Tab-separated table of N, CA and C in Angstrom:
chain	number	residue	atom	x	y	z
O	5	UNK	N	0.853	-1.187	0.000
O	5	UNK	CA	0.000	0.000	0.000
O	5	UNK	C	0.890	1.239	0.000
O	6	UNK	N	0.836	2.007	-1.097
O	6	UNK	CA	1.614	3.229	-1.188
O	6	UNK	C	0.991	4.295	-0.299
O	7	UNK	N	1.847	4.956	0.481
O	7	UNK	CA	1.376	5.961	1.421
O	7	UNK	C	2.290	7.170	1.357
O	8	UNK	N	1.704	8.357	1.166
O	8	UNK	CA	2.463	9.602	1.089
O	8	UNK	C	1.950	10.567	2.143
O	9	UNK	N	2.859	11.177	2.892
O	9	UNK	CA	2.475	12.137	3.922
O	9	UNK	C	3.305	13.396	3.769
O	10	UNK	N	2.628	14.503	3.471
O	10	UNK	CA	3.307	15.785	3.327
O	10	UNK	C	3.394	16.504	4.681
O	11	UNK	N	4.417	17.343	4.801
O	11	UNK	CA	4.575	18.186	5.984
O	11	UNK	C	5.426	19.391	5.611
O	12	UNK	N	5.494	20.345	6.522
O	12	UNK	CA	6.365	21.499	6.318
O	12	UNK	C	5.654	22.761	5.881
O	13	UNK	N	4.366	22.676	5.640
O	13	UNK	CA	3.632	23.860	5.250
O	13	UNK	C	3.499	24.840	6.413
O	14	UNK	N	3.023	26.030	6.097
O	14	UNK	CA	2.843	27.039	7.142
O	14	UNK	C	2.571	28.395	6.528
O	15	UNK	N	2.661	29.407	7.381
O	15	UNK	CA	2.450	30.784	6.942
O	15	UNK	C	3.769	31.523	6.929
O	16	UNK	N	3.999	32.280	5.891
O	16	UNK	CA	5.259	33.007	5.743
O	16	UNK	C	4.985	34.302	4.996
O	17	UNK	N	5.819	35.287	5.222
O	17	UNK	CA	5.685	36.541	4.484
O	17	UNK	C	6.330	36.424	3.111
O	18	UNK	N	5.896	37.270	2.212
O	18	UNK	CA	6.463	37.298	0.863
O	18	UNK	C	7.974	37.488	0.946
O	19	UNK	N	8.674	36.720	0.121
O	19	UNK	CA	10.131	36.746	0.142
O	19	UNK	C	10.748	35.691	1.026
O	20	UNK	N	9.932	35.054	1.837
O	20	UNK	CA	10.426	34.033	2.747
O	20	UNK	C	10.586	32.682	2.078
O	21	UNK	N	10.939	31.692	2.907
O	21	UNK	CA	11.202	30.338	2.408
O	21	UNK	C	10.494	29.295	3.254
O	22	UNK	N	10.201	28.181	2.636
O	22	UNK	CA	9.671	27.000	3.317
O	22	UNK	C	10.240	25.775	2.626
O	23	UNK	N	10.348	24.680	3.378
O	23	UNK	CA	10.733	23.405	2.780
O	23	UNK	C	9.655	22.380	3.094
O	24	UNK	N	9.045	21.881	2.061
O	24	UNK	CA	8.042	20.844	2.206
O	24	UNK	C	8.698	19.468	2.128
O	25	UNK	N	8.131	18.526	2.858
O	25	UNK	CA	8.598	17.150	2.828
O	25	UNK	C	7.445	16.224	2.486
O	26	UNK	N	7.778	15.126	1.841
O	26	UNK	CA	6.786	14.108	1.516
O	26	UNK	C	7.407	12.757	1.859
O	27	UNK	N	6.941	12.170	2.951
O	27	UNK	CA	7.447	10.875	3.391
O	27	UNK	C	6.686	9.767	2.686
O	28	UNK	N	7.419	8.881	2.043
O	28	UNK	CA	6.811	7.824	1.240
O	28	UNK	C	7.047	6.461	1.869
O	29	UNK	N	6.082	5.580	1.714
O	29	UNK	CA	6.229	4.218	2.208
O	29	UNK	C	5.367	3.273	1.375
O	30	UNK	N	5.675	1.984	1.497
O	30	UNK	CA	4.861	0.971	0.857
O	30	UNK	C	5.282	0.573	-0.541
O	31	UNK	N	6.427	1.101	-1.018
O	31	UNK	CA	6.887	0.729	-2.354
O	31	UNK	C	8.371	1.017	-2.450
O	32	UNK	N	8.965	0.575	-3.578
O	32	UNK	CA	10.395	0.794	-3.781
O	32	UNK	C	10.600	2.225	-4.260
O	33	UNK	N	10.807	3.106	-3.321
O	33	UNK	CA	10.764	4.544	-3.531
O	33	UNK	C	11.635	5.012	-4.682
O	34	UNK	N	12.872	4.554	-4.719
O	34	UNK	CA	13.845	5.126	-5.653
O	34	UNK	C	13.511	4.842	-7.109
O	35	UNK	N	12.608	3.921	-7.363
O	35	UNK	CA	12.277	3.574	-8.747
O	35	UNK	C	11.026	4.282	-9.240
O	36	UNK	N	10.452	5.122	-8.409
O	36	UNK	CA	9.224	5.788	-8.775
O	36	UNK	C	9.469	7.228	-9.192
O	37	UNK	N	8.570	7.751	-10.006
O	37	UNK	CA	8.570	9.147	-10.382
O	37	UNK	C	7.755	9.914	-9.341
O	38	UNK	N	8.246	11.083	-8.982
O	38	UNK	CA	7.602	11.881	-7.943
O	38	UNK	C	7.310	13.280	-8.463
O	39	UNK	N	6.314	13.928	-7.880
O	39	UNK	CA	5.986	15.285	-8.294
O	39	UNK	C	5.292	16.033	-7.174
O	40	UNK	N	5.362	17.338	-7.260
O	40	UNK	CA	4.603	18.230	-6.383
O	40	UNK	C	3.559	18.958	-7.228
O	41	UNK	N	2.363	19.035	-6.681
O	41	UNK	CA	1.272	19.793	-7.275
O	41	UNK	C	0.778	20.782	-6.236
O	42	UNK	N	-0.012	21.753	-6.678
O	42	UNK	CA	-0.634	22.671	-5.740
O	42	UNK	C	-2.015	23.066	-6.256
O	43	UNK	N	-2.853	23.452	-5.309
O	43	UNK	CA	-4.201	23.880	-5.661
O	43	UNK	C	-4.583	25.058	-4.790
O	44	UNK	N	-4.784	26.185	-5.447
O	44	UNK	CA	-5.235	27.393	-4.759
O	44	UNK	C	-6.759	27.402	-4.729
O	45	UNK	N	-7.351	28.117	-3.780
O	45	UNK	CA	-8.820	28.177	-3.685
O	45	UNK	C	-9.444	28.634	-4.995
O	46	UNK	N	-10.415	27.866	-5.463
O	46	UNK	CA	-11.123	28.230	-6.683
O	46	UNK	C	-10.381	27.939	-7.968
O	47	UNK	N	-9.225	27.307	-7.856
O	47	UNK	CA	-8.427	27.014	-9.053
O	47	UNK	C	-8.193	25.519	-9.183
O	48	UNK	N	-7.789	25.103	-10.372
O	48	UNK	CA	-7.482	23.706	-10.602
O	48	UNK	C	-6.114	23.359	-10.023
O	49	UNK	N	-5.949	22.086	-9.705
O	49	UNK	CA	-4.657	21.626	-9.228
O	49	UNK	C	-3.653	21.686	-10.389
O	50	UNK	N	-2.467	22.180	-10.096
O	50	UNK	CA	-1.469	22.353	-11.149
O	50	UNK	C	-0.133	21.760	-10.741
O	51	UNK	N	0.615	21.313	-11.735
O	51	UNK	CA	1.932	20.761	-11.485
O	51	UNK	C	2.924	21.842	-11.129
O	52	UNK	N	3.761	21.570	-10.134
O	52	UNK	CA	4.780	22.506	-9.681
O	52	UNK	C	6.165	22.041	-10.115
O	53	UNK	N	6.477	20.786	-9.826
O	53	UNK	CA	7.791	20.248	-10.161
O	53	UNK	C	7.724	18.733	-10.167
O	54	UNK	N	8.610	18.131	-10.941
O	54	UNK	CA	8.664	16.675	-10.977
O	54	UNK	C	10.102	16.196	-10.873
O	55	UNK	N	10.244	14.969	-10.392
O	55	UNK	CA	11.548	14.324	-10.259
O	55	UNK	C	11.405	12.911	-10.786
O	56	UNK	N	12.068	12.646	-11.895
O	56	UNK	CA	11.935	11.340	-12.523
O	56	UNK	C	12.862	10.344	-11.831
O	57	UNK	N	12.648	9.064	-12.114
O	57	UNK	CA	13.445	8.013	-11.478
O	57	UNK	C	14.919	8.086	-11.877
O	58	UNK	N	15.211	8.779	-12.997
O	58	UNK	CA	16.611	8.918	-13.406
O	58	UNK	C	17.252	10.173	-12.836
O	59	UNK	N	16.491	10.898	-12.014
O	59	UNK	CA	17.022	12.086	-11.358
O	59	UNK	C	16.756	13.384	-12.079
O	60	UNK	N	16.175	13.316	-13.247
O	60	UNK	CA	15.899	14.543	-13.996
O	60	UNK	C	14.733	15.298	-13.363
O	61	UNK	N	14.801	16.617	-13.429
O	61	UNK	CA	13.786	17.466	-12.810
O	61	UNK	C	13.142	18.380	-13.851
O	62	UNK	N	11.913	18.762	-13.566
O	62	UNK	CA	11.174	19.684	-14.417
O	62	UNK	C	10.376	20.608	-13.518
O	63	UNK	N	10.274	21.873	-13.917
O	63	UNK	CA	9.570	22.863	-13.111
O	63	UNK	C	8.540	23.625	-13.937
O	64	UNK	N	7.485	24.028	-13.278
O	64	UNK	CA	6.545	24.945	-13.908
O	64	UNK	C	7.244	26.290	-14.079
O	65	UNK	N	6.934	27.003	-15.154
O	65	UNK	CA	7.594	28.298	-15.379
O	65	UNK	C	7.418	29.271	-14.217
O	66	UNK	N	6.300	29.198	-13.533
O	66	UNK	CA	6.013	30.142	-12.451
O	66	UNK	C	6.915	29.958	-11.233
O	67	UNK	N	7.545	28.793	-11.108
O	67	UNK	CA	8.380	28.533	-9.920
O	67	UNK	C	9.840	28.294	-10.268
O	68	UNK	N	10.155	28.181	-11.541
O	68	UNK	CA	11.524	27.886	-11.953
O	68	UNK	C	12.469	28.969	-11.454
O	69	UNK	N	13.564	28.540	-10.843
O	69	UNK	CA	14.525	29.482	-10.294
O	69	UNK	C	14.256	29.826	-8.846
O	70	UNK	N	13.068	29.494	-8.343
O	70	UNK	CA	12.716	29.773	-6.944
O	70	UNK	C	12.532	28.491	-6.136
O	71	UNK	N	12.013	27.453	-6.774
O	71	UNK	CA	11.736	26.180	-6.090
O	71	UNK	C	12.739	25.128	-6.547
O	72	UNK	N	13.049	24.203	-5.638
O	72	UNK	CA	13.938	23.094	-5.969
O	72	UNK	C	13.350	21.802	-5.434
O	73	UNK	N	13.187	20.823	-6.310
O	73	UNK	CA	12.706	19.504	-5.907
O	73	UNK	C	13.910	18.596	-5.725
O	74	UNK	N	13.872	17.792	-4.667
O	74	UNK	CA	14.985	16.888	-4.400
O	74	UNK	C	14.460	15.710	-3.596
O	75	UNK	N	15.325	14.724	-3.385
O	75	UNK	CA	14.902	13.554	-2.619
O	75	UNK	C	16.065	13.010	-1.805
O	76	UNK	N	15.709	12.305	-0.772
O	76	UNK	CA	16.668	11.570	0.049
O	76	UNK	C	16.218	10.116	0.014
O	77	UNK	N	16.878	9.308	-0.804
O	77	UNK	CA	16.466	7.911	-0.954
O	77	UNK	C	16.598	7.128	0.340
O	78	UNK	N	17.587	7.462	1.139
O	78	UNK	CA	17.777	6.744	2.403
O	78	UNK	C	16.607	6.956	3.351
O	79	UNK	N	15.963	8.120	3.235
O	79	UNK	CA	14.832	8.440	4.104
O	79	UNK	C	13.488	8.276	3.396
O	80	UNK	N	13.533	7.854	2.124
O	80	UNK	CA	12.292	7.743	1.335
O	80	UNK	C	11.478	9.023	1.413
O	81	UNK	N	12.138	10.139	1.219
O	81	UNK	CA	11.478	11.425	1.381
O	81	UNK	C	11.762	12.343	0.194
O	82	UNK	N	10.718	12.977	-0.266
O	82	UNK	CA	10.792	13.977	-1.332
O	82	UNK	C	10.693	15.352	-0.693
O	83	UNK	N	11.431	16.307	-1.248
O	83	UNK	CA	11.421	17.661	-0.707
O	83	UNK	C	11.051	18.674	-1.784
O	84	UNK	N	10.554	19.814	-1.318
O	84	UNK	CA	10.374	20.967	-2.196
O	84	UNK	C	10.852	22.190	-1.422
O	85	UNK	N	12.017	22.682	-1.802
O	85	UNK	CA	12.543	23.899	-1.193
O	85	UNK	C	11.956	25.079	-1.955
O	86	UNK	N	11.279	25.947	-1.225
O	86	UNK	CA	10.601	27.079	-1.852
O	86	UNK	C	11.206	28.375	-1.315
O	87	UNK	N	11.831	29.125	-2.192
O	87	UNK	CA	12.442	30.402	-1.831
O	87	UNK	C	11.732	31.545	-2.546
O	88	UNK	N	11.971	32.756	-2.053
O	88	UNK	CA	11.377	33.951	-2.666
O	88	UNK	C	9.883	33.771	-2.889
O	89	UNK	N	9.216	33.316	-1.856
O	89	UNK	CA	7.788	33.023	-1.979
O	89	UNK	C	6.978	34.277	-2.252
O	90	UNK	N	5.917	34.075	-3.027
O	90	UNK	CA	5.014	35.152	-3.415
O	90	UNK	C	3.601	34.824	-2.933
O	91	UNK	N	2.762	35.841	-2.753
O	91	UNK	CA	1.369	35.563	-2.350
O	91	UNK	C	0.667	34.590	-3.295
O	92	UNK	N	1.008	34.630	-4.559
O	92	UNK	CA	0.376	33.725	-5.526
O	92	UNK	C	0.829	32.276	-5.382
O	93	UNK	N	1.798	32.029	-4.517
O	93	UNK	CA	2.200	30.649	-4.216
O	93	UNK	C	1.295	30.029	-3.161
O	94	UNK	N	0.408	30.823	-2.582
O	94	UNK	CA	-0.511	30.307	-1.579
O	94	UNK	C	-1.387	29.216	-2.168
O	95	UNK	N	-1.367	28.050	-1.536
O	95	UNK	CA	-2.113	26.892	-2.045
O	95	UNK	C	-1.932	25.714	-1.100
O	96	UNK	N	-2.726	24.688	-1.344
O	96	UNK	CA	-2.471	23.388	-0.728
O	96	UNK	C	-1.508	22.659	-1.656
O	97	UNK	N	-0.436	22.142	-1.072
O	97	UNK	CA	0.582	21.454	-1.850
O	97	UNK	C	0.479	19.945	-1.619
O	98	UNK	N	0.531	19.203	-2.722
O	98	UNK	CA	0.394	17.758	-2.687
O	98	UNK	C	1.594	17.099	-3.356
O	99	UNK	N	2.012	15.956	-2.824
O	99	UNK	CA	2.981	15.156	-3.556
O	99	UNK	C	2.240	13.981	-4.208
O	100	UNK	N	2.804	13.513	-5.286
O	100	UNK	CA	2.190	12.446	-6.067
O	100	UNK	C	3.279	11.533	-6.596
O	101	UNK	N	2.902	10.278	-6.833
O	101	UNK	CA	3.887	9.334	-7.336
O	101	UNK	C	3.235	8.233	-8.148
O	102	UNK	N	4.053	7.595	-8.950
O	102	UNK	CA	3.642	6.409	-9.674
O	102	UNK	C	4.909	5.708	-10.148
O	103	UNK	N	4.799	4.422	-10.425
O	103	UNK	CA	5.971	3.672	-10.869
O	103	UNK	C	6.510	4.255	-12.164
O	104	UNK	N	5.617	4.676	-13.011
O	104	UNK	CA	6.034	5.386	-14.214
O	104	UNK	C	4.964	6.412	-14.537
O	105	UNK	N	5.395	7.550	-15.058
O	105	UNK	CA	4.448	8.603	-15.378
O	105	UNK	C	3.605	8.164	-16.570
O	106	UNK	N	2.310	8.275	-16.423
O	106	UNK	CA	1.372	7.773	-17.427
O	106	UNK	C	1.099	8.783	-18.529
O	107	UNK	N	1.619	9.988	-18.396
O	107	UNK	CA	1.406	11.029	-19.379
O	107	UNK	C	2.303	12.208	-19.053
O	108	UNK	N	1.976	13.413	-19.490
O	108	UNK	CA	2.783	14.595	-19.143
O	108	UNK	C	2.916	14.753	-17.629
O	109	UNK	N	4.072	15.198	-17.171
O	109	UNK	CA	4.350	15.253	-15.748
O	109	UNK	C	3.386	16.159	-15.007
O	110	UNK	N	2.820	17.143	-15.674
O	110	UNK	CA	1.967	18.133	-15.033
O	110	UNK	C	0.489	17.721	-15.034
O	111	UNK	N	0.194	16.557	-15.580
O	111	UNK	CA	-1.186	16.092	-15.616
O	111	UNK	C	-1.501	15.259	-14.366
O	112	UNK	N	-2.620	15.538	-13.727
O	112	UNK	CA	-3.018	14.798	-12.531
O	112	UNK	C	-3.167	13.316	-12.841
O	113	UNK	N	-3.666	13.004	-14.006
O	113	UNK	CA	-3.929	11.617	-14.376
O	113	UNK	C	-2.655	10.804	-14.574
O	114	UNK	N	-1.495	11.466	-14.563
O	114	UNK	CA	-0.229	10.751	-14.738
O	114	UNK	C	0.229	10.047	-13.475
O	115	UNK	N	-0.441	10.326	-12.350
O	115	UNK	CA	-0.016	9.765	-11.068
O	115	UNK	C	-1.175	9.033	-10.413
O	116	UNK	N	-0.833	7.905	-9.826
O	116	UNK	CA	-1.858	7.084	-9.207
O	116	UNK	C	-2.004	7.358	-7.719
O	117	UNK	N	-0.905	7.738	-7.082
O	117	UNK	CA	-0.906	7.868	-5.628
O	117	UNK	C	-0.695	9.333	-5.218
O	118	UNK	N	-1.462	9.757	-4.208
O	118	UNK	CA	-1.432	11.147	-3.756
O	118	UNK	C	-1.404	11.218	-2.239
O	119	UNK	N	-0.764	12.282	-1.729
O	119	UNK	CA	-0.830	12.561	-0.312
O	119	UNK	C	-2.048	13.422	-0.017
O	120	UNK	N	-2.203	13.777	1.272
O	120	UNK	CA	-3.366	14.551	1.718
O	120	UNK	C	-3.142	16.053	1.610
O	121	UNK	N	-1.906	16.473	1.436
O	121	UNK	CA	-1.621	17.887	1.240
O	121	UNK	C	-1.139	18.604	2.483
O	122	UNK	N	-0.436	19.716	2.259
O	122	UNK	CA	0.007	20.594	3.327
O	122	UNK	C	-0.200	22.028	2.844
O	123	UNK	N	-0.743	22.873	3.724
O	123	UNK	CA	-1.132	24.227	3.330
O	123	UNK	C	0.053	25.189	3.418
O	124	UNK	N	0.209	25.979	2.375
O	124	UNK	CA	1.201	27.054	2.345
O	124	UNK	C	0.467	28.371	2.134
O	125	UNK	N	0.720	29.315	3.035
O	125	UNK	CA	0.087	30.628	2.939
O	125	UNK	C	1.173	31.694	2.948
O	126	UNK	N	1.180	32.530	1.919
O	126	UNK	CA	2.179	33.589	1.792
O	126	UNK	C	1.455	34.926	1.841
O	127	UNK	N	1.824	35.738	2.801
O	127	UNK	CA	1.192	37.047	2.970
O	127	UNK	C	2.083	38.145	2.396
O	128	UNK	N	1.435	39.184	1.920
O	128	UNK	CA	2.189	40.287	1.306
O	128	UNK	C	2.617	41.308	2.343
């Protein structure tokens, strides 16, 4: 049973930083593709960043240069370091995974397993 638990969310002022974590269990972590998504109130869930099983990363244009996705295989944990946060980054952040991506990395349907989310609020 694949299980993902996000943590690290909170409230921060614009320009600040947060590091989100996603603890994974129930599968061979290092062979799976991982991603972070976010959903702001009244908006659709959108892809933020992805980390493929070969270590390659991809970012949404809105966060490129500010966010960094990484992992610690020994801890089965995915991270999202978020710097220079903006009010428009306010959202619930989710991690997602699958043994292989079923479509474009930014599509929700490409991932089978999801965490419950962690809230990030950025004030101006």
